[in-house]
CSV table of C-alpha atoms and ligand atoms in Angstrom, one decimal:
chain,number,residue,atom,x,y,z
A,1,MET,CA,60.5,35.1,31.6
A,2,GLU,CA,60.8,31.3,30.7
A,3,PRO,CA,63.7,30.1,30.1
A,4,VAL,CA,65.5,30.5,26.4
A,5,THR,CA,67.1,28.4,24.4
A,6,LEU,CA,69.8,30.0,22.6
A,7,LYS,CA,71.4,27.6,19.6
A,8,VAL,CA,74.7,29.3,19.2
A,9,LEU,CA,76.8,27.9,16.2
A,10,ARG,CA,80.4,27.6,17.2
A,11,TYR,CA,83.3,26.5,15.3
A,12,ARG,CA,86.7,25.9,17.4
A,13,PRO,CA,89.4,25.4,15.0
A,14,GLU,CA,91.3,23.6,17.4
A,15,GLU,CA,89.0,20.9,18.0
A,16,GLU,CA,86.9,20.5,15.0
A,17,VAL,CA,86.9,20.7,11.0
A,18,GLU,CA,83.3,22.4,10.6
A,19,PRO,CA,81.3,24.2,12.9
A,20,THR,CA,78.9,22.9,15.0
A,21,TYR,CA,75.3,24.5,16.8
A,22,GLN,CA,75.6,24.4,20.8
A,23,GLU,CA,72.5,24.7,23.0
A,24,TYR,CA,72.5,26.7,26.0
A,25,GLU,CA,69.8,27.6,28.3
A,26,VAL,CA,69.6,30.8,29.8
A,27,PRO,CA,67.1,32.0,32.2
A,28,CYS,CA,66.7,35.8,30.6
A,29,GLN,CA,65.3,38.4,32.4
A,30,ASP,CA,62.3,41.2,30.8
A,31,ASN,CA,64.1,43.2,28.5
A,32,TRP,CA,67.4,41.7,28.5
A,33,MET,CA,69.3,41.8,25.2
A,34,VAL,CA,70.4,38.7,23.0
A,35,LEU,CA,73.9,40.3,23.9
A,36,ASP,CA,72.9,40.1,27.7
A,37,ALA,CA,71.9,36.1,27.1
A,38,LEU,CA,75.4,35.6,25.3
A,39,ASN,CA,77.2,37.6,28.1
A,40,HIS,CA,75.3,35.0,30.8
A,41,VAL,CA,76.8,32.5,28.7
A,42,LYS,CA,80.2,33.3,28.8
A,43,GLU,CA,80.0,34.2,32.5
A,44,ARG,CA,77.6,31.2,33.8
A,45,LEU,CA,77.7,28.5,31.9
A,46,ASP,CA,80.6,28.3,29.4
A,47,GLY,CA,83.8,30.7,29.4
A,48,THR,CA,84.7,29.5,26.0
A,49,LEU,CA,82.4,31.2,23.4
A,50,SER,CA,83.7,34.2,22.1
A,51,TYR,CA,82.3,36.9,20.0
A,52,ARG,CA,82.8,40.4,20.4
A,53,TRP,CA,81.6,43.2,22.2
A,54,ALA,CA,82.0,46.8,23.7
A,55,CYS,CA,80.0,49.4,24.5
A,56,ARG,CA,76.7,47.7,24.9
A,57,MET,CA,75.2,50.5,23.6
A,58,GLY,CA,74.8,51.0,19.6
A,59,VAL,CA,77.7,52.6,19.0
A,60,CYS,CA,81.1,50.8,18.6
A,61,GLY,CA,79.2,48.1,15.7
A,62,SER,CA,81.5,45.3,17.4
A,63,CYS,CA,78.6,42.9,18.6
A,64,GLY,CA,76.8,42.4,15.5
A,65,MET,CA,75.7,38.3,14.8
A,66,THR,CA,73.0,36.8,12.5
A,67,VAL,CA,70.3,36.3,14.7
A,68,ASN,CA,67.2,33.7,13.7
A,69,GLY,CA,68.6,34.8,10.4
A,70,THR,CA,68.9,38.5,10.5
A,71,PRO,CA,72.3,40.4,10.8
A,72,VAL,CA,71.5,42.8,13.8
A,73,LEU,CA,73.3,44.7,16.9
A,74,THR,CA,72.6,41.7,19.5
A,75,CYS,CA,73.1,44.7,22.0
A,76,ALA,CA,70.3,46.1,20.5
A,77,THR,CA,68.2,42.8,19.8
A,78,TYR,CA,65.8,42.2,22.7
A,79,VAL,CA,65.5,38.8,23.3
A,80,GLU,CA,61.9,38.8,23.6
A,81,ASP,CA,61.8,40.1,20.1
A,82,VAL,CA,63.1,37.1,18.3
A,83,LEU,CA,60.8,34.5,20.3
A,84,PRO,CA,60.2,31.9,20.8
A,85,GLY,CA,63.1,29.9,20.5
A,86,PRO,CA,65.1,28.4,20.1
A,87,VAL,CA,67.1,31.5,19.5
A,88,VAL,CA,69.7,30.9,16.7
A,89,VAL,CA,72.6,32.9,16.7
A,90,GLU,CA,75.4,32.6,14.2
A,91,PRO,CA,78.3,35.1,13.0
A,92,LEU,CA,77.8,37.2,10.3
A,93,ARG,CA,77.8,36.0,6.9
A,94,GLY,CA,80.1,36.8,4.6
A,95,PHE,CA,83.1,37.2,6.7
A,96,PRO,CA,85.8,34.3,7.9
A,97,VAL,CA,85.1,33.2,11.0
A,98,ILE,CA,88.1,32.9,13.1
A,99,ARG,CA,86.4,31.1,15.9
A,100,ASP,CA,82.6,30.5,16.9
A,101,LEU,CA,80.7,34.2,16.7
A,102,VAL,CA,83.8,35.7,15.9
A,103,GLY,CA,84.8,36.9,12.1
A,104,ASP,CA,87.8,38.5,10.2
A,105,ILE,CA,86.5,41.8,9.3
A,106,THR,CA,90.7,42.5,7.8
A,107,ASP,CA,88.5,42.8,4.3
A,108,PHE,CA,86.3,45.4,5.2
A,109,MET,CA,88.9,47.1,6.5
A,110,GLU,CA,90.5,47.4,3.7
A,111,LYS,CA,88.1,48.5,1.3
A,112,LEU,CA,86.8,51.2,3.9
A,113,GLY,CA,91.0,52.6,3.5
A,114,ARG,CA,90.7,52.5,-0.1
A,115,VAL,CA,88.1,55.1,-0.1
A,116,LYS,CA,89.7,57.5,1.8
A,117,PRO,CA,87.2,58.2,4.5
A,118,TRP,CA,88.5,61.5,5.8
A,119,LEU,CA,88.4,65.4,4.2
A,120,ILE,CA,91.1,65.6,1.6
A,121,ARG,CA,91.9,69.4,0.6
A,122,ASP,CA,93.9,70.6,-1.7
A,123,GLU,CA,95.3,73.8,0.2
A,124,LYS,CA,95.0,73.6,3.6
A,125,LYS,CA,95.1,76.7,5.9
A,126,SER,CA,96.6,77.7,8.9
A,127,PRO,CA,94.9,77.4,12.3
A,128,ASP,CA,95.5,81.5,12.4
A,129,GLU,CA,92.9,81.8,9.6
A,130,GLY,CA,90.3,79.8,11.2
A,131,GLU,CA,88.2,77.2,11.1
A,132,TYR,CA,86.0,75.6,7.3
A,133,LEU,CA,82.9,76.8,8.4
A,134,GLN,CA,79.6,75.4,7.4
A,135,THR,CA,75.9,76.2,7.0
A,136,PRO,CA,73.7,73.7,8.9
A,137,GLU,CA,71.9,72.9,5.2
A,138,GLU,CA,75.9,71.8,4.4
A,139,VAL,CA,76.1,70.0,7.4
A,140,ALA,CA,72.1,68.3,7.0
A,141,ASP,CA,73.7,67.0,3.3
A,142,TYR,CA,76.3,64.4,4.6
A,143,LYS,CA,75.3,64.1,8.3
A,144,GLN,CA,72.6,61.1,8.0
A,145,TYR,CA,76.0,59.2,6.4
A,146,SER,CA,78.2,60.6,8.9
A,147,MET,CA,76.5,58.1,11.5
A,148,CYS,CA,77.9,55.0,10.4
A,149,ILE,CA,79.2,52.9,13.5
A,150,ASN,CA,80.7,50.4,10.6
A,151,CYS,CA,79.4,46.9,12.3
A,152,MET,CA,79.3,45.7,9.0
A,153,LEU,CA,75.5,43.9,9.1
A,154,CYS,CA,74.9,45.5,5.6
A,155,TYR,CA,77.9,43.2,4.3
A,156,ALA,CA,76.3,40.2,6.0
A,157,ALA,CA,72.5,41.2,4.5
A,158,CYS,CA,74.3,42.3,0.6
A,159,PRO,CA,73.9,39.5,-1.4
A,160,ILE,CA,76.1,40.6,-4.1
A,161,TYR,CA,79.1,41.2,-1.9
A,162,GLU,CA,78.7,37.7,-1.1
A,163,LEU,CA,78.4,36.5,-4.4
A,164,GLU,CA,80.8,39.0,-5.9
A,165,PRO,CA,83.7,39.4,-2.6
A,166,ASP,CA,86.3,42.4,-4.9
A,167,PHE,CA,82.4,44.4,-4.5
A,168,ILE,CA,83.4,47.6,-1.9
A,169,GLY,CA,80.3,47.4,0.0
A,170,PRO,CA,77.7,49.3,1.3
A,171,ALA,CA,79.2,50.6,4.3
A,172,ALA,CA,82.1,52.0,1.8
A,173,ILE,CA,80.6,53.6,-0.2
A,174,ALA,CA,77.8,55.4,1.9
A,175,LEU,CA,81.2,56.7,3.7
A,176,ALA,CA,83.3,57.9,1.1
A,177,GLN,CA,79.7,59.6,0.0
A,178,ARG,CA,80.1,61.2,3.6
A,179,TYR,CA,83.1,63.0,2.6
A,180,ASN,CA,82.1,63.7,-1.0
A,181,LEU,CA,79.5,65.3,-0.1
A,182,ASP,CA,81.3,67.1,2.5
A,183,SER,CA,81.4,71.1,1.7
A,184,ARG,CA,85.3,70.7,3.2
A,185,ASP,CA,86.3,67.9,1.2
A,186,GLN,CA,88.0,68.2,-2.2
A,187,GLY,CA,88.3,64.2,-2.8
A,188,GLU,CA,86.1,63.3,-4.9
A,189,GLU,CA,87.9,63.0,-7.9
A,190,GLU,CA,90.3,60.5,-5.6
A,191,ARG,CA,87.8,58.0,-4.8
A,192,MET,CA,86.1,58.2,-8.0
A,193,ASP,CA,89.0,55.8,-9.0
A,194,VAL,CA,87.9,53.1,-6.7
A,195,LEU,CA,84.3,54.0,-6.8
A,196,SER,CA,83.4,54.3,-10.5
A,197,GLN,CA,85.6,51.4,-11.1
A,198,HIS,CA,82.8,47.7,-11.9
A,199,ASP,CA,83.7,46.5,-8.4
A,200,GLY,CA,82.4,50.2,-7.2
A,201,VAL,CA,79.0,51.4,-7.4
A,202,TRP,CA,77.7,49.7,-10.4
A,203,ALA,CA,78.5,46.0,-8.6
A,204,CYS,CA,74.9,46.9,-6.9
A,205,THR,CA,72.2,46.1,-8.2
A,206,PHE,CA,70.0,48.1,-5.8
A,207,ILE,CA,68.3,45.3,-3.4
A,208,GLY,CA,68.8,47.8,-0.4
A,209,GLU,CA,68.9,45.2,2.0
A,210,CYS,CA,71.8,46.8,3.5
A,211,SER,CA,69.5,50.0,4.0
A,212,VAL,CA,66.5,47.1,5.8
A,213,VAL,CA,69.5,46.2,8.2
A,214,CYS,CA,70.8,49.5,9.1
A,215,PRO,CA,70.8,50.1,12.8
A,216,LYS,CA,71.1,53.7,11.9
A,217,ASN,CA,68.7,54.4,9.3
A,218,VAL,CA,72.4,55.1,7.3
A,219,ASP,CA,70.1,54.1,3.7
A,220,PRO,CA,73.5,53.0,2.1
A,221,ALA,CA,71.7,51.7,-0.9
A,222,GLY,CA,70.7,55.6,-1.1
A,223,ALA,CA,73.9,56.4,-1.4
A,224,ILE,CA,75.0,54.2,-3.8
A,225,GLN,CA,72.2,55.0,-6.2
A,226,ARG,CA,73.0,59.0,-5.6
A,227,TYR,CA,77.0,58.4,-6.5
A,228,LYS,CA,75.5,56.4,-9.2
A,229,VAL,CA,73.7,59.7,-10.5
A,230,SER,CA,76.6,62.2,-10.0
A,231,ALA,CA,78.8,60.0,-11.8
A,232,THR,CA,76.5,59.9,-14.6
A,233,VAL,CA,76.3,63.5,-14.5
A,234,ASP,CA,80.2,63.7,-14.6
A,235,TRP,CA,80.5,61.4,-17.4
A,236,VAL,CA,78.2,63.0,-19.7
A,237,ARG,CA,79.7,66.0,-18.9
A,238,SER,CA,83.1,64.8,-19.1
A,239,VAL,CA,81.9,63.5,-23.4
A,240,LEU,CA,81.0,67.2,-23.8
A,241,MET,CA,83.3,69.4,-22.2
A,242,PRO,CA,86.5,67.0,-22.5
A,243,GLY,CA,89.1,69.0,-20.1
A,244,ARG,CA,86.6,69.8,-17.4
A,245,LYS,CA,87.3,68.9,-13.8
A,246,PRO,CA,84.4,66.9,-12.2
B,301,FES,FE1,79.1,48.2,21.1
B,301,FES,FE2,76.7,46.7,20.4
B,301,FES,S1,78.7,46.1,21.8
B,301,FES,S2,77.1,48.3,19.1
């Protein structure tokens, strides 16, 4: 493979006010991922370049960046698929940049906590009483949403999140649905307090880019629409049958 030019958006707050592009000539090998090219830069050409990664196998969700304008996992994106160069590498949109390709994910982490992405039980079994059993059909109902790796590509692709930063966002809603749809969970009402707000599911206009970029086929847009339907049904029931629990 011919050497590839990586055009990387850099921001070093101690020495520049605005981000600037820097180009690197990288002798990429066949089957290299964009992350391999960045690692070559870091190890051989410029040790000051900052970015996140950990697993290199599409599991940890930390290597998300914008490559040629599209949010991707750089460990799962072949260099040859984004040629011809220069291959433009930028941080994920929608997150304040701390340094180079490293975004501040505090906002996402706070929103994720608000939807309580864990099993909530009104009454709990003691260990002697055994497991909470599920049928394969009950597992299948939420399994797709459990594949989320918190990579935040969906936030970077979402035009609503860019315009309305208070929007709770695709991954947080998909993960809320992962637990709402779990037959062992009894926390839907608690999550509804967050999801049914204006900044919750109703802010989504179903553009669907979140599902397009999701590397795990979680389909956050589908989760949001499914929640809207069930929230509407619950609202109609509460009007027709006041006092009834959703
Ligand atoms: Fe873990 Fe890419 S390095 S998902």
